Amino acid sequence: MMTLHWSPRSPFVRKVMVAAHELGLADRIRTIRTVVSMQQPARQLLAENPLGKIPTLVLADGTILYDSLVIVEYLDHLAGGGRLIPRDGHARFTELRRHALANGFLDMLILWRNEREKTQPLPALLDAFAMKSDAVLAALEDETEAMSQRPLGLAQITAAIAGAYLDFRFPDLGWRDRCPRFSAWQVRFAERPSMLATRIEDA
Ligand SMILES: N[C@@H](CCC(=O)N[C@@H](CS)C(=O)NCC(=O)O)C(=O)O
């Protein structure tokens, strides 16, 4: 049995859990609720992951894995390899680059949310986040068709989770009206059992 430091709100944890469901490995993962905050690092977690972040996965033999990309690579390897991240060639690097786009978007959304919740957010930073977010959404809209023609993979999982995270934390952004193709694709993807089983919630 593997143990995953988990929270129902983290999009990175969700990425790992969606991958586990898609690979048929979810029942080999025990989740433990781990509360993290940038302002108050969780002491116990630091012993396992010095970065103090979730997801962090502890294997049966005590081996510790982070971050979410490494954990998904490991799960994919357990499931035979090359299933969510193609093994080689152009397909592999396109998958990883698209994952980096959606994952970098999530990293940025977390920083953006922190900034805008401050009593005195830096206007230049808020403008920069808005500008980059527009550019990422335009790229996702542009790439939706090509991405959706690929077999299920980590890029699709991460992009769909980013869309759901926008609904959850940035309902004011109006991304669905601005990205009709990405939005329609995301709605369909969100119906997968792996997505339904891992819905993000404020709990
Ligand atoms: N690059 C990391 C990002 C993980 C991450 O930022 N997790 C957040 C929760 S959504 C966290 O643990 N934050 C606590 C902190 O930054 O101290 C990954 O892909 O796993």
Short mmCIF file of C-alpha atoms and ligand atoms in Angstrom, two decimals:
data_model
loop_
_atom_site.label_atom_id
_atom_site.label_comp_id
_atom_site.label_asym_id
_atom_site.label_seq_id
_atom_site.Cartn_x
_atom_site.Cartn_y
_atom_site.Cartn_z
CA MET A 1 0.00 0.00 0.00
CA MET A 2 1.20 3.53 -0.79
CA THR A 3 0.34 6.57 1.33
CA LEU A 4 -0.43 9.92 -0.25
CA HIS A 5 -0.41 13.23 1.60
CA TRP A 6 -3.69 14.53 0.31
CA SER A 7 -6.19 17.39 0.42
CA PRO A 8 -9.55 17.75 -1.35
CA ARG A 9 -8.60 21.25 -2.55
CA SER A 10 -5.23 20.72 -4.16
CA PRO A 11 -5.24 20.53 -7.97
CA PHE A 12 -1.81 18.82 -7.88
CA VAL A 13 -3.11 16.11 -5.58
CA ARG A 14 -6.09 15.75 -7.90
CA LYS A 15 -3.74 15.21 -10.84
CA VAL A 16 -2.15 12.27 -9.03
CA MET A 17 -5.52 10.80 -8.03
CA VAL A 18 -7.02 11.14 -11.53
CA ALA A 19 -3.92 9.40 -12.91
CA ALA A 20 -4.25 6.65 -10.28
CA HIS A 21 -7.91 6.08 -11.19
CA GLU A 22 -7.17 6.03 -14.91
CA LEU A 23 -4.34 3.53 -14.38
CA GLY A 24 -6.41 1.28 -12.11
CA LEU A 25 -4.17 1.97 -9.11
CA ALA A 26 -6.44 4.06 -6.89
CA ASP A 27 -7.16 1.20 -4.51
CA ARG A 28 -3.43 0.83 -3.81
CA ILE A 29 -3.23 4.37 -2.44
CA ARG A 30 -4.20 5.27 1.11
CA THR A 31 -4.79 9.01 1.45
CA ILE A 32 -4.07 11.00 4.57
CA ARG A 33 -5.43 14.48 4.95
CA THR A 34 -2.47 16.84 5.21
CA VAL A 35 -3.10 20.51 5.76
CA VAL A 36 -0.50 22.76 4.12
CA SER A 37 -0.15 26.49 3.99
CA MET A 38 2.58 28.70 2.57
CA GLN A 39 2.63 30.74 5.77
CA GLN A 40 2.69 27.77 8.14
CA PRO A 41 4.74 24.85 6.89
CA ALA A 42 3.50 21.51 8.24
CA ARG A 43 6.41 20.31 10.41
CA GLN A 44 5.78 16.61 10.04
CA LEU A 45 5.53 16.88 6.27
CA LEU A 46 8.91 18.70 6.08
CA ALA A 47 10.58 15.54 7.35
CA GLU A 48 9.24 13.68 4.31
CA ASN A 49 9.27 16.47 1.77
CA PRO A 50 11.55 19.40 2.64
CA LEU A 51 9.50 21.59 0.31
CA GLY A 52 6.46 21.04 2.53
CA LYS A 53 4.17 20.45 -0.41
CA ILE A 54 1.43 18.03 -1.32
CA PRO A 55 1.16 15.67 -3.10
CA THR A 56 3.90 13.64 -1.39
CA LEU A 57 3.77 9.86 -1.84
CA VAL A 58 5.28 7.36 0.59
CA LEU A 59 5.84 3.88 -0.86
CA ALA A 60 5.47 0.64 1.12
CA ASP A 61 9.25 0.41 1.56
CA GLY A 62 9.45 3.99 2.87
CA THR A 63 10.68 5.57 -0.36
CA ILE A 64 9.32 9.08 -0.72
CA LEU A 65 8.33 10.66 -4.01
CA TYR A 66 7.41 14.22 -4.95
CA ASP A 67 6.35 16.32 -6.83
CA SER A 68 3.16 15.50 -8.76
CA LEU A 69 4.94 14.93 -12.09
CA VAL A 70 7.38 12.49 -10.51
CA ILE A 71 4.52 10.68 -8.75
CA VAL A 72 2.53 10.37 -11.99
CA GLU A 73 5.67 9.06 -13.77
CA TYR A 74 6.02 6.48 -11.01
CA LEU A 75 2.36 5.39 -11.21
CA ASP A 76 2.64 5.17 -14.99
CA HIS A 77 5.75 3.01 -14.57
CA LEU A 78 3.88 0.74 -12.10
CA ALA A 79 1.11 0.36 -14.67
CA GLY A 80 3.55 -0.80 -17.33
CA GLY A 81 4.90 2.53 -18.58
CA GLY A 82 4.07 4.83 -21.45
CA ARG A 83 0.37 5.01 -20.65
CA LEU A 84 -0.11 8.61 -19.54
CA ILE A 85 3.29 9.90 -20.64
CA PRO A 86 4.48 8.46 -23.95
CA ARG A 87 7.82 6.71 -23.66
CA ASP A 88 9.75 8.48 -26.37
CA GLY A 89 9.99 10.78 -29.26
CA HIS A 90 7.98 13.74 -30.30
CA ALA A 91 4.84 12.50 -28.55
CA ARG A 92 6.64 12.40 -25.19
CA PHE A 93 7.96 15.93 -25.38
CA THR A 94 4.70 17.36 -26.66
CA GLU A 95 2.90 15.66 -23.77
CA LEU A 96 5.41 17.03 -21.26
CA ARG A 97 5.37 20.51 -22.76
CA ARG A 98 1.55 20.64 -22.69
CA HIS A 99 1.63 19.37 -19.13
CA ALA A 100 4.08 22.17 -18.30
CA LEU A 101 1.67 24.72 -19.78
CA ALA A 102 -1.33 23.57 -17.72
CA ASN A 103 0.75 22.86 -14.62
CA GLY A 104 2.56 26.19 -14.80
CA PHE A 105 -0.86 27.81 -15.11
CA LEU A 106 -1.90 26.12 -11.84
CA ASP A 107 1.31 27.29 -10.13
CA MET A 108 0.55 30.81 -11.28
CA LEU A 109 -3.11 30.71 -10.26
CA ILE A 110 -2.09 29.80 -6.72
CA LEU A 111 0.32 32.75 -6.55
CA TRP A 112 -2.28 35.04 -8.13
CA ARG A 113 -4.88 34.04 -5.58
CA ASN A 114 -2.43 34.67 -2.73
CA GLU A 115 -1.57 38.09 -4.12
CA ARG A 116 -5.12 39.24 -4.68
CA GLU A 117 -6.12 38.23 -1.17
CA LYS A 118 -3.50 40.48 0.38
CA THR A 119 -4.66 43.76 1.90
CA GLN A 120 -2.29 45.63 -0.43
CA PRO A 121 -1.68 43.53 -3.52
CA LEU A 122 1.00 44.77 -5.92
CA PRO A 123 -0.83 46.20 -8.96
CA ALA A 124 2.05 45.36 -11.32
CA LEU A 125 1.96 41.73 -10.18
CA LEU A 126 -1.82 41.51 -10.59
CA ASP A 127 -1.50 42.96 -14.12
CA ALA A 128 1.25 40.47 -14.97
CA PHE A 129 -0.84 37.52 -13.73
CA ALA A 130 -3.83 38.71 -15.76
CA MET A 131 -1.70 39.13 -18.89
CA LYS A 132 -0.10 35.69 -18.56
CA SER A 133 -3.42 34.07 -17.77
CA ASP A 134 -4.90 35.54 -20.98
CA ALA A 135 -1.94 34.16 -22.94
CA VAL A 136 -2.22 30.69 -21.39
CA LEU A 137 -5.97 30.54 -22.00
CA ALA A 138 -5.40 31.54 -25.64
CA ALA A 139 -2.79 28.78 -25.96
CA LEU A 140 -5.08 26.18 -24.39
CA GLU A 141 -7.92 27.23 -26.70
CA ASP A 142 -5.55 26.94 -29.66
CA GLU A 143 -4.23 23.53 -28.64
CA THR A 144 -7.50 21.94 -27.59
CA GLU A 145 -8.14 20.23 -30.90
CA ALA A 146 -4.66 18.74 -31.24
CA MET A 147 -4.57 17.74 -27.58
CA SER A 148 -7.99 16.09 -27.67
CA GLN A 149 -6.94 13.94 -30.62
CA ARG A 150 -4.19 12.36 -28.55
CA PRO A 151 -4.89 9.28 -26.43
CA LEU A 152 -5.63 10.08 -22.79
CA GLY A 153 -2.53 11.52 -21.16
CA LEU A 154 -1.10 13.69 -18.45
CA ALA A 155 -1.48 16.88 -20.49
CA GLN A 156 -5.24 16.38 -20.87
CA ILE A 157 -5.65 15.47 -17.21
CA THR A 158 -3.78 18.58 -16.07
CA ALA A 159 -5.56 20.91 -18.51
CA ALA A 160 -8.98 19.62 -17.41
CA ILE A 161 -8.02 20.08 -13.76
CA ALA A 162 -6.83 23.63 -14.48
CA GLY A 163 -10.25 24.40 -16.00
CA ALA A 164 -12.01 23.01 -12.93
CA TYR A 165 -9.67 24.96 -10.66
CA LEU A 166 -10.56 28.18 -12.51
CA ASP A 167 -14.26 27.47 -11.90
CA PHE A 168 -13.47 26.86 -8.22
CA ARG A 169 -11.18 29.80 -7.42
CA PHE A 170 -11.55 32.27 -10.32
CA PRO A 171 -15.26 32.26 -11.25
CA ASP A 172 -14.90 35.98 -12.05
CA LEU A 173 -12.45 35.32 -14.90
CA GLY A 174 -15.15 34.24 -17.38
CA TRP A 175 -12.78 31.75 -18.99
CA ARG A 176 -15.54 29.58 -20.46
CA ASP A 177 -16.93 32.40 -22.61
CA ARG A 178 -13.44 33.27 -23.77
CA CYS A 179 -12.41 29.69 -24.61
CA PRO A 180 -15.42 27.91 -26.12
CA ARG A 181 -13.46 24.95 -27.55
CA PHE A 182 -11.40 24.36 -24.44
CA SER A 183 -14.50 24.79 -22.30
CA ALA A 184 -16.61 22.28 -24.27
CA TRP A 185 -13.77 19.76 -24.24
CA GLN A 186 -13.26 20.28 -20.49
CA VAL A 187 -16.96 19.70 -19.76
CA ARG A 188 -16.80 16.33 -21.54
CA PHE A 189 -13.53 15.37 -19.89
CA ALA A 190 -14.95 16.25 -16.45
CA GLU A 191 -17.53 13.48 -16.91
CA ARG A 192 -14.88 10.77 -16.74
CA PRO A 193 -15.27 8.60 -13.63
CA SER A 194 -11.71 9.55 -12.58
CA MET A 195 -12.69 13.23 -12.55
CA LEU A 196 -16.03 12.62 -10.83
CA ALA A 197 -14.30 10.58 -8.12
CA THR A 198 -11.84 13.40 -7.35
CA ARG A 199 -13.92 16.55 -7.37
CA ILE A 200 -12.25 19.54 -5.71
CA GLU A 201 -14.13 20.86 -2.75
CA ASP A 202 -13.78 23.22 0.18
CA ALA A 203 -13.72 20.66 2.94
N1 LIG B 1 5.15 21.51 -8.13
C1 LIG B 1 4.37 20.90 -7.07
C2 LIG B 1 3.31 21.88 -6.61
C3 LIG B 1 2.55 21.38 -5.42
C4 LIG B 1 1.91 22.50 -4.63
O1 LIG B 1 2.16 23.69 -4.84
N2 LIG B 1 1.06 22.11 -3.68
C5 LIG B 1 0.46 23.08 -2.80
C6 LIG B 1 -0.98 22.68 -2.47
S1 LIG B 1 -2.04 22.90 -3.88
C7 LIG B 1 1.22 23.07 -1.49
O2 LIG B 1 1.57 22.02 -0.99
N3 LIG B 1 1.47 24.25 -0.92
C8 LIG B 1 2.13 24.38 0.34
C9 LIG B 1 3.34 25.26 0.27
O3 LIG B 1 3.66 25.76 -0.84
O4 LIG B 1 3.96 25.47 1.31
C10 LIG B 1 3.74 19.60 -7.59
O5 LIG B 1 3.54 19.50 -8.80
O6 LIG B 1 3.47 18.68 -6.80
#
